[in-house]
PDB file of C-alpha atoms in Angstrom:
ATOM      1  CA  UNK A   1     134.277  74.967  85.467  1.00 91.00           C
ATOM      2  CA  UNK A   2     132.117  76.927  87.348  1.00 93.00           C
ATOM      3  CA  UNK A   3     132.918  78.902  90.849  1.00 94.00           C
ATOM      4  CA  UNK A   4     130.017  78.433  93.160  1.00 94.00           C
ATOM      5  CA  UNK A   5     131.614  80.324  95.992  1.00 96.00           C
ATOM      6  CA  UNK A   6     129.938  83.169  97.480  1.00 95.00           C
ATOM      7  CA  UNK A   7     129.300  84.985 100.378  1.00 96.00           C
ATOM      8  CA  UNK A   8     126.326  85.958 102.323  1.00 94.00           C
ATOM      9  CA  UNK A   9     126.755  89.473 104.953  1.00 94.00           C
ATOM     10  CA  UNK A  10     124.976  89.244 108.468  1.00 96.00           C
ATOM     11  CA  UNK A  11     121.947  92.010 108.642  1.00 95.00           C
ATOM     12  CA  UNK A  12     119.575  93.516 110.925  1.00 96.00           C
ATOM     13  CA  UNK A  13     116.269  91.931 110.727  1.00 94.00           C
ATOM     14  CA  UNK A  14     113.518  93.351 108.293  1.00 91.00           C
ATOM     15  CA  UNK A  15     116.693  93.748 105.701  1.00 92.00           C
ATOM     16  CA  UNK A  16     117.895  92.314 102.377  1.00 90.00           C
ATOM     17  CA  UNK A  17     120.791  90.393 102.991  1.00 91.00           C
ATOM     18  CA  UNK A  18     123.376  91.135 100.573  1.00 91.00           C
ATOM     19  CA  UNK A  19     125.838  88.323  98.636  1.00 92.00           C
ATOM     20  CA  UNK A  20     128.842  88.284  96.719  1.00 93.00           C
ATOM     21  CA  UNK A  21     130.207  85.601  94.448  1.00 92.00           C
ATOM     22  CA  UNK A  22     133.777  84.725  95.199  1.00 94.00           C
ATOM     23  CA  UNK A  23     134.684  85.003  90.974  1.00 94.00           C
ATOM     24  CA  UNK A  24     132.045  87.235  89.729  1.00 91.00           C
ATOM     25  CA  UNK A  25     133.589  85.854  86.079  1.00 92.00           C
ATOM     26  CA  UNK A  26     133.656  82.041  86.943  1.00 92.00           C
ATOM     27  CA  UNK A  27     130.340  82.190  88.884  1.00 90.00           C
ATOM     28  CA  UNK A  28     128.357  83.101  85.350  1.00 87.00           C
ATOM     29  CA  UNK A  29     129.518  80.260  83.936  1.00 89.00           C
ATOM     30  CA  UNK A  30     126.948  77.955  83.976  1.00 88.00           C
ATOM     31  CA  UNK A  31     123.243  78.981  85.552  1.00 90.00           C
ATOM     32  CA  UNK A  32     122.379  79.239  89.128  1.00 90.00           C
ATOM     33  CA  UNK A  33     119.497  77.181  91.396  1.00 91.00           C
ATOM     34  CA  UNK A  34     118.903  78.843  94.848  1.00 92.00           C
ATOM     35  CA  UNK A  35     117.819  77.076  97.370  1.00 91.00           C
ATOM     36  CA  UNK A  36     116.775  79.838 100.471  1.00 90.00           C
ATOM     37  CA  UNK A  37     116.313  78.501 104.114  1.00 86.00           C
ATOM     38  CA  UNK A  38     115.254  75.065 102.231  1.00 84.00           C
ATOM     39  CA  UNK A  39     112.933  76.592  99.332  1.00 85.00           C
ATOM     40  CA  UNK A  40     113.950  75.911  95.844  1.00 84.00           C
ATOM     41  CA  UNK A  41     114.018  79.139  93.283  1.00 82.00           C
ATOM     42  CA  UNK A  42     113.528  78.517  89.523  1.00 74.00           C
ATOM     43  CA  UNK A  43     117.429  78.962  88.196  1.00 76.00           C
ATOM     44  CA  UNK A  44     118.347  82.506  87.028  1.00 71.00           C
ATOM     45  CA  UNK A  45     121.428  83.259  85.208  1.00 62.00           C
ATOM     46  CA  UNK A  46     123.411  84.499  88.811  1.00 67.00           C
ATOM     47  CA  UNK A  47     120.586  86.856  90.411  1.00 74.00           C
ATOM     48  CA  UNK A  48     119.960  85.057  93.760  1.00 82.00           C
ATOM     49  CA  UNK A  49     116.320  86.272  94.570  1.00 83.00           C
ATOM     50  CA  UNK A  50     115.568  88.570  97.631  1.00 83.00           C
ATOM     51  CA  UNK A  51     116.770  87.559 101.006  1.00 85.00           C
ATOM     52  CA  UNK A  52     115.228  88.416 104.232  1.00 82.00           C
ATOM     53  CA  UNK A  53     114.040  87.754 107.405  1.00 83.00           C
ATOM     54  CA  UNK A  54     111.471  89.907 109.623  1.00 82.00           C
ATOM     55  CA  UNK A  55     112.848  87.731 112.573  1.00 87.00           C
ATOM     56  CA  UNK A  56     115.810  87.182 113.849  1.00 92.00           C
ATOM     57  CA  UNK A  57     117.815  83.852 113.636  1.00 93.00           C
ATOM     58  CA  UNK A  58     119.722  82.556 111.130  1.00 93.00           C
ATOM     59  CA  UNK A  59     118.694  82.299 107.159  1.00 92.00           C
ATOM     60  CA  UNK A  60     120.533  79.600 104.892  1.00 93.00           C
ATOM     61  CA  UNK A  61     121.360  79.538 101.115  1.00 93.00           C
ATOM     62  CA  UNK A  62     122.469  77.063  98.978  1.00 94.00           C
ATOM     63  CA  UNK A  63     123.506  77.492  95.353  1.00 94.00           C
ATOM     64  CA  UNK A  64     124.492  75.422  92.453  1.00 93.00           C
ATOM     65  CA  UNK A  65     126.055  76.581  89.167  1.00 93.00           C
ATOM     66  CA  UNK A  66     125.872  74.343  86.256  1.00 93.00           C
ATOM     67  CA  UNK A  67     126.026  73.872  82.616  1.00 91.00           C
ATOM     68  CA  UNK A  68     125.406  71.284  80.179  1.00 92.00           C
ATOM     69  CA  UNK A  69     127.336  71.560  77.458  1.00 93.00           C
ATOM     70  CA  UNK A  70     126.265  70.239  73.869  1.00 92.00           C
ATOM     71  CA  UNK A  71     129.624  67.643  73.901  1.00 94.00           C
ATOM     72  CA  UNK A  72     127.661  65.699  76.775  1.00 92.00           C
ATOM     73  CA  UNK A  73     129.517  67.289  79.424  1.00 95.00           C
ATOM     74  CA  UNK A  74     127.306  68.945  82.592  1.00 95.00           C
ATOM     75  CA  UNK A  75     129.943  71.480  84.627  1.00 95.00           C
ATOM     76  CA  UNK A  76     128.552  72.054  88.005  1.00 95.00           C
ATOM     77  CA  UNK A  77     129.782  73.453  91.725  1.00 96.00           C
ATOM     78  CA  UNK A  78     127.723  73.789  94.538  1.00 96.00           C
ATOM     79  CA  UNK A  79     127.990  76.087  97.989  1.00 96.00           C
ATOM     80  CA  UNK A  80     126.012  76.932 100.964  1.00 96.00           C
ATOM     81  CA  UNK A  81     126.263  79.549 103.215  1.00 96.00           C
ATOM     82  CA  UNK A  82     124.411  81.137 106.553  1.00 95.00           C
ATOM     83  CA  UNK A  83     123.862  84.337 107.433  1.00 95.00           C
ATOM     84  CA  UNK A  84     123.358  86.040 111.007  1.00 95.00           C
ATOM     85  CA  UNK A  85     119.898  88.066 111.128  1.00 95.00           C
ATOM     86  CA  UNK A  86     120.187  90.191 114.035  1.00 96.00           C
ATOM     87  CA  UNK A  87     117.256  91.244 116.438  1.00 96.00           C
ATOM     88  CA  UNK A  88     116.868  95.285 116.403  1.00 95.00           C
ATOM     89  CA  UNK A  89     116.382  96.233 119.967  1.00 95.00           C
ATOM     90  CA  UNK A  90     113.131  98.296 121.037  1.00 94.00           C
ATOM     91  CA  UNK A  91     113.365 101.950 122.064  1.00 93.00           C
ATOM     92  CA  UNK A  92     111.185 103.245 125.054  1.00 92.00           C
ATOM     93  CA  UNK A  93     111.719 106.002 127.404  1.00 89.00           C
ATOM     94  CA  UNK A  94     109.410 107.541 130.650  1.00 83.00           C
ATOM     95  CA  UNK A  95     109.380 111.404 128.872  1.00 83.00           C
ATOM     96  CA  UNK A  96     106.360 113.304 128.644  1.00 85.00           C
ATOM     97  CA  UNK A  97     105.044 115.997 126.790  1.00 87.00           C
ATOM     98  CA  UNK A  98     105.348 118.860 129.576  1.00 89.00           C
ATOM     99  CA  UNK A  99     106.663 119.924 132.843  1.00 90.00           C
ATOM    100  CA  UNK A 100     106.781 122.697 135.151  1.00 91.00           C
ATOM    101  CA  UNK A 101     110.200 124.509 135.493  1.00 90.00           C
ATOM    102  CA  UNK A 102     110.471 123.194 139.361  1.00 86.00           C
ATOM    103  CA  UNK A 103     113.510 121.539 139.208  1.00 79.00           C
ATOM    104  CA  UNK A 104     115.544 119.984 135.975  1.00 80.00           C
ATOM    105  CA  UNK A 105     113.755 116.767 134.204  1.00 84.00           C
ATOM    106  CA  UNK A 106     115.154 113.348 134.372  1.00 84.00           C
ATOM    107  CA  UNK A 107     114.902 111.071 131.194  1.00 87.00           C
ATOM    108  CA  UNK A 108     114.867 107.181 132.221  1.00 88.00           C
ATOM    109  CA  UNK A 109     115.011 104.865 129.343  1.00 89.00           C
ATOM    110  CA  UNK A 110     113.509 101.264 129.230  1.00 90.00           C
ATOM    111  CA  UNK A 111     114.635  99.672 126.228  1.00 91.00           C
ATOM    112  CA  UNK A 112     115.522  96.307 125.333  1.00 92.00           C
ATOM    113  CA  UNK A 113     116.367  93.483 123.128  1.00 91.00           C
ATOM    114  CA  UNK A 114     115.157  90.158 122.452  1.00 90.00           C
ATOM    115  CA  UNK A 115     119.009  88.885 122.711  1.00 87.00           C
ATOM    116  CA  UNK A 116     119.759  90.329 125.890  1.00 87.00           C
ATOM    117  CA  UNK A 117     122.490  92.332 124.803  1.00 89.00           C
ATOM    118  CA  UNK A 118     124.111  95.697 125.895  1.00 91.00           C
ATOM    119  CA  UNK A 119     123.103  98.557 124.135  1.00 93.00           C
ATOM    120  CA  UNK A 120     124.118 101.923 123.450  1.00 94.00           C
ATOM    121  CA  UNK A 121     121.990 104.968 124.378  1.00 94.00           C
ATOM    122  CA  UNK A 122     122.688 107.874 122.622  1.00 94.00           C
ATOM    123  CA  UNK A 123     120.461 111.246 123.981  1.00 93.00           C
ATOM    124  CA  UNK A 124     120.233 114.513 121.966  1.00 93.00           C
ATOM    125  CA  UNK A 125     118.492 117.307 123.623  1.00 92.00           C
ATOM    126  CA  UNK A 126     118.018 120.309 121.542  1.00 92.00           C
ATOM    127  CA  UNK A 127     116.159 124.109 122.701  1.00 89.00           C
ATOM    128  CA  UNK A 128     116.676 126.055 119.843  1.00 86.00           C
ATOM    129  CA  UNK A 129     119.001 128.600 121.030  1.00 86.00           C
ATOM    130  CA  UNK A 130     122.658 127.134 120.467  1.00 81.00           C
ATOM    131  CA  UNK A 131     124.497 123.278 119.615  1.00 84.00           C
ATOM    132  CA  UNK A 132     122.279 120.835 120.660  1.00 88.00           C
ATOM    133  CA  UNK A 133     123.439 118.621 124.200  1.00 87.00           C
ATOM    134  CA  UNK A 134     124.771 114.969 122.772  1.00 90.00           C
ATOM    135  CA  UNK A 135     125.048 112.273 125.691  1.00 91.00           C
ATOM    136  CA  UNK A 136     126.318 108.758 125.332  1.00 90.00           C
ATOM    137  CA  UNK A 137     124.164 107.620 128.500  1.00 88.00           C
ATOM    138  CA  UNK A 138     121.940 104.658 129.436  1.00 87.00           C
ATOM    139  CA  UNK A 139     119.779 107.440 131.610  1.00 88.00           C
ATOM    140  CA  UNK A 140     119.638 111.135 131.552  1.00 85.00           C
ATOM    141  CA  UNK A 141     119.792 113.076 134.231  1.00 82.00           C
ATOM    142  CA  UNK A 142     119.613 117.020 134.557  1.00 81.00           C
ATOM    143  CA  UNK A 143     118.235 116.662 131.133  1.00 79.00           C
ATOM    144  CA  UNK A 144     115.849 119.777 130.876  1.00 84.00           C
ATOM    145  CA  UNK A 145     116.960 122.884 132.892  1.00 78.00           C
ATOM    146  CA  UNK A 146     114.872 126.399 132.571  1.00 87.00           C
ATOM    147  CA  UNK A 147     111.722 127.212 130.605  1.00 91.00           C
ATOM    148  CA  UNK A 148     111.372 126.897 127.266  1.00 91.00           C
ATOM    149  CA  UNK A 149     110.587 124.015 123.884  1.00 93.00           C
ATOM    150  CA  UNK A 150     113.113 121.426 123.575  1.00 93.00           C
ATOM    151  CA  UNK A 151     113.271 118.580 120.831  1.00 93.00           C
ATOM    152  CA  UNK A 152     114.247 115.272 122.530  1.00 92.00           C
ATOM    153  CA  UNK A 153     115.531 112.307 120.470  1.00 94.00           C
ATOM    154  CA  UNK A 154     117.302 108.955 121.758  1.00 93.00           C
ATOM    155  CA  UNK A 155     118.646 106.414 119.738  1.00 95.00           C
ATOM    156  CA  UNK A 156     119.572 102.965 121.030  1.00 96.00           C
ATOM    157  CA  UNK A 157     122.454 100.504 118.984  1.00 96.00           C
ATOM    158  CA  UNK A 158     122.978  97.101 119.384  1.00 96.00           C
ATOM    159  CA  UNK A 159     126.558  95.394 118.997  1.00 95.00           C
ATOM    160  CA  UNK A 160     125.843  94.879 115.655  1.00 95.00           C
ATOM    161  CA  UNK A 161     124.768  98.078 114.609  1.00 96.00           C
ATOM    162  CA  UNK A 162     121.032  97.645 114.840  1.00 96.00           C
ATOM    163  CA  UNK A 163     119.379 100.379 116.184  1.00 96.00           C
ATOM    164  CA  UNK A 164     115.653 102.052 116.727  1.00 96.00           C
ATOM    165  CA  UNK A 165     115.174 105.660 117.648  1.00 95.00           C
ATOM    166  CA  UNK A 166     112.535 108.128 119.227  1.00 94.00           C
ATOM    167  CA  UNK A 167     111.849 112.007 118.731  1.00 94.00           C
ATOM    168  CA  UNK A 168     109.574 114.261 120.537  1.00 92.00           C
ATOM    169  CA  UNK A 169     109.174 117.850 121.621  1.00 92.00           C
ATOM    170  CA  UNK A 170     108.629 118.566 125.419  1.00 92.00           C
ATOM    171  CA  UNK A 171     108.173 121.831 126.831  1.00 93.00           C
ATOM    172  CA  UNK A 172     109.217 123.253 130.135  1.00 93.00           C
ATOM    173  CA  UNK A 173     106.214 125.657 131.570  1.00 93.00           C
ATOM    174  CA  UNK A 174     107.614 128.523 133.846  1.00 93.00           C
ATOM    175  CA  UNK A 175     106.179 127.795 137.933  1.00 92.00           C
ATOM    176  CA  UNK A 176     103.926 130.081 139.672  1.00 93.00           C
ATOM    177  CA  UNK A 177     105.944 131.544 143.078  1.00 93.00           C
ATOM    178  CA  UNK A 178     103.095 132.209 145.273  1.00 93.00           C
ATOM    179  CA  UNK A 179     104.924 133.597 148.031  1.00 95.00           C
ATOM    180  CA  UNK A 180     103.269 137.046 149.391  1.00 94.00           C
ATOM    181  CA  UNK A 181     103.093 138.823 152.521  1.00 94.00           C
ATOM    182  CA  UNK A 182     100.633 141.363 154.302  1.00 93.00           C
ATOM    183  CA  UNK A 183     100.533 144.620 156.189  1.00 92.00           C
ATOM    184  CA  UNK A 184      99.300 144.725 159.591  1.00 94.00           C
ATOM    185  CA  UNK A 185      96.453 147.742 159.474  1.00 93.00           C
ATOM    186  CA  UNK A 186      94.288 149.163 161.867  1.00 93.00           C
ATOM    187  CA  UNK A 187      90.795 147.209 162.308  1.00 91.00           C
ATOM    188  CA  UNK A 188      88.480 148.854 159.779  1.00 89.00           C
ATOM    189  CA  UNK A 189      90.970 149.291 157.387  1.00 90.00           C
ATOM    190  CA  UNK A 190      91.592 146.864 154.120  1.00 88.00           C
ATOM    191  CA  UNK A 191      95.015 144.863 154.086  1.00 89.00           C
ATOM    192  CA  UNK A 192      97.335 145.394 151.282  1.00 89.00           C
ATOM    193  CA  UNK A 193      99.386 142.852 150.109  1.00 90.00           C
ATOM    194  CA  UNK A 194     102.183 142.396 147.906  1.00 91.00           C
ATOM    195  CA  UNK A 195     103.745 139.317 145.779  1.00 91.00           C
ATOM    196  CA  UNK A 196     107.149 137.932 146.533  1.00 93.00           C
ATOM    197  CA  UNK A 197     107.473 137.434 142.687  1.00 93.00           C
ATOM    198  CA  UNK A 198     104.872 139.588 141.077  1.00 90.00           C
ATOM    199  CA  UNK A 199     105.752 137.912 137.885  1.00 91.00           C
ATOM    200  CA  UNK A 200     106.042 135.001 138.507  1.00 92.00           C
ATOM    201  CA  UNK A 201     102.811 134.804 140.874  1.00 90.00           C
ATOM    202  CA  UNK A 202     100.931 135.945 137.378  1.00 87.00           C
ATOM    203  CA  UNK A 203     101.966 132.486 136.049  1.00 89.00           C
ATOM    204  CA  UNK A 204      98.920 130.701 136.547  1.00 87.00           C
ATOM    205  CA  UNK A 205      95.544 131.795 138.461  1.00 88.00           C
ATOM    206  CA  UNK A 206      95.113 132.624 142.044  1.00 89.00           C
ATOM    207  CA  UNK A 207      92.566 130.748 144.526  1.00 89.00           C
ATOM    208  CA  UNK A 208      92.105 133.073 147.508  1.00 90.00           C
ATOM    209  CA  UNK A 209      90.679 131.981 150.808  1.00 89.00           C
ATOM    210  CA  UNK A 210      89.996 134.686 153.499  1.00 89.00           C
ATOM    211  CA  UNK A 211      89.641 133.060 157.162  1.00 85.00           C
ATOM    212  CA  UNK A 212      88.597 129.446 156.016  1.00 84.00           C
ATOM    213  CA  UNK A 213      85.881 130.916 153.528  1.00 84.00           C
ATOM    214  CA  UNK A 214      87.419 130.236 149.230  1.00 84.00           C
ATOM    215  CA  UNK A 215      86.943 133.139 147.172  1.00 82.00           C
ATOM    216  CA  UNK A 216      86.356 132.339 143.438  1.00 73.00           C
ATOM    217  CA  UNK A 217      90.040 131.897 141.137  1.00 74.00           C
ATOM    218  CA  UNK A 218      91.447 135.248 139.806  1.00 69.00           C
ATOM    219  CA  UNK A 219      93.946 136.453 137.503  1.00 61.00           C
ATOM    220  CA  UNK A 220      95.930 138.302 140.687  1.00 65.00           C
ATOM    221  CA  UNK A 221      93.937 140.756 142.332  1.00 73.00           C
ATOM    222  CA  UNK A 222      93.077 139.533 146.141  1.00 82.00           C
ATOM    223  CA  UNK A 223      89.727 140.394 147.379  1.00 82.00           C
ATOM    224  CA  UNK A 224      89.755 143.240 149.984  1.00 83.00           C
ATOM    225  CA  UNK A 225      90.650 141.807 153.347  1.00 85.00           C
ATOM    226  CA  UNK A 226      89.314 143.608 156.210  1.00 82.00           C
ATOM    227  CA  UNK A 227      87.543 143.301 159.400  1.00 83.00           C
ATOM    228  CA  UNK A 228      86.030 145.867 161.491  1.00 79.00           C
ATOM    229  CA  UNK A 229      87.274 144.038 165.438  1.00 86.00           C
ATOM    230  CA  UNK A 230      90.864 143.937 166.277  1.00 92.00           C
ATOM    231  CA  UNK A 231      92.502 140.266 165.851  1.00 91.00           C
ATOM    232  CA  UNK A 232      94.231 138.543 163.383  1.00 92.00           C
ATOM    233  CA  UNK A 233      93.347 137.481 160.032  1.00 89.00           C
ATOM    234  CA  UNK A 234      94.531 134.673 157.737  1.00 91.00           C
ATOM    235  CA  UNK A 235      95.294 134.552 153.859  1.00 91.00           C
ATOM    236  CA  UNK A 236      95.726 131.811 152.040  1.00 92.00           C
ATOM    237  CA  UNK A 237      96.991 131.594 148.012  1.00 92.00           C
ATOM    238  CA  UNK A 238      97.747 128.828 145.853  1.00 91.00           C
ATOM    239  CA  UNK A 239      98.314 129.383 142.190  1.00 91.00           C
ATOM    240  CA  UNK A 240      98.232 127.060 139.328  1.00 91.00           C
ATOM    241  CA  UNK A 241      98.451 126.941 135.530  1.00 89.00           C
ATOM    242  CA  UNK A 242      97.250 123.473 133.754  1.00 88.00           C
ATOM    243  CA  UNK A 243      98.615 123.107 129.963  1.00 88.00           C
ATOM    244  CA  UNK A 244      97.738 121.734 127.058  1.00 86.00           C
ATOM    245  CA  UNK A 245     101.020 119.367 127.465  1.00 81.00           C
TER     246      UNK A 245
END
């Protein structure tokens, strides 16, 4: 007598979903018709054809095992199982591609799931230089901290072990400190000047403007300032770098 027990194991969607006959031995005893979410399959010896869904839900298979014997005698058993297909949840975040080293990044995540359940961020922030920052956090704050490349990934797990994942590489640009000051000079002579941060103020390019009037960007150097009558006389500076990120 044939066995027609089997089992069917619950899957993420877009996967095969994998079965197992209660008695392998007395399941090949007589030849199998599959029946999959109402759709007859020409019988095979036991090989129940592929099962999956793209969606999720819930996929049903039936199965009957027979054999007709030359004495007259038909054998037969019959089973029918269901099995979970789970929805695999969406991974989205707010990072971008490049930021200036003004104070450390936040990563937000927006992801979600068709069945409304909790999931489980996972974020792995790596720069290069040492063992890579792993976070078990829905959000991640403080995320990016000093110049430099840094691979970002994020991977997001249902209950049921369904899970989508991102990967990028963001880069943290050093910021321009445009802080200076002047020297007070008698009138007829030039000003000098001097950079808080002369390093840092040769981050990006400088747009001087002398008493209200703009003088065309520069690497650094500030046009002479001078005027011939006593008085005072104002400097301004602002300097910026755009990327490619």
């Amino acid at each position: 007598q044939p066995v027609a027990d089997f089992a069917l194991t619950d899957v993420c969607a877009g996967n095969p979903v994998p079965w197992m006959a209660a008695d392998p031995v007395a399941f090949g005893y007589g030849t199998a018709t599959w029946s999959i979410g109402g759709t007859n399959f020409v019988p095979s010896a036991t090989a129940l054809p592929p099962v999956w869904s793209a969606a999720a839900g819930t996929v049903t298979v039936e199965v009957t095992v027979s054999e007709a014997y030359a004495t007259g005698a038909t054998c037969s058993a019959s089973d029918a199982q269901q099995a979970n297909v789970w929805p695999n949840p969406t991974a989205n975040w707010d990072v971008a591609a490049g930021y200036c080293d003004v104070a450390p990044v936040d990563f937000t995540r927006t992801n979600a799931i068709s069945s409304a359940s909790a999931l489980t961020t996972t974020w792995t922030v790596d720069d290069g230089t040492g063992a890579p920052l792993v976070s078990v956090t829905d959000d991640l704050p403080d995320a990016l901290s000093g110049v430099g490349i840094y691979t970002v990934a994020m991977e997001v797990v249902s209950p049921e072990g369904c899970a989508a994942d991102l990967t990028t590489t963001v880069e943290v640009h050093p910021q321009p400190v445009a802080d200076f000051s002047l020297t007070n000079v008698c009138a007829g002579s030039p000003v000098p000047w001097t950079a808080a941060d002369p390093v840092a103020f040769g981050y990006g390019t400088a747009t001087w403007s002398i008493g209200g009037t703009n003088i065309a960007p520069s690497a650094t150097a500030l046009p002479p300032v001078w005027s011939a009558v006593a008085g005072t006389v104002t400097v301004d500076v602002t300097v910026s770098e755009a990327y490619a990120t």
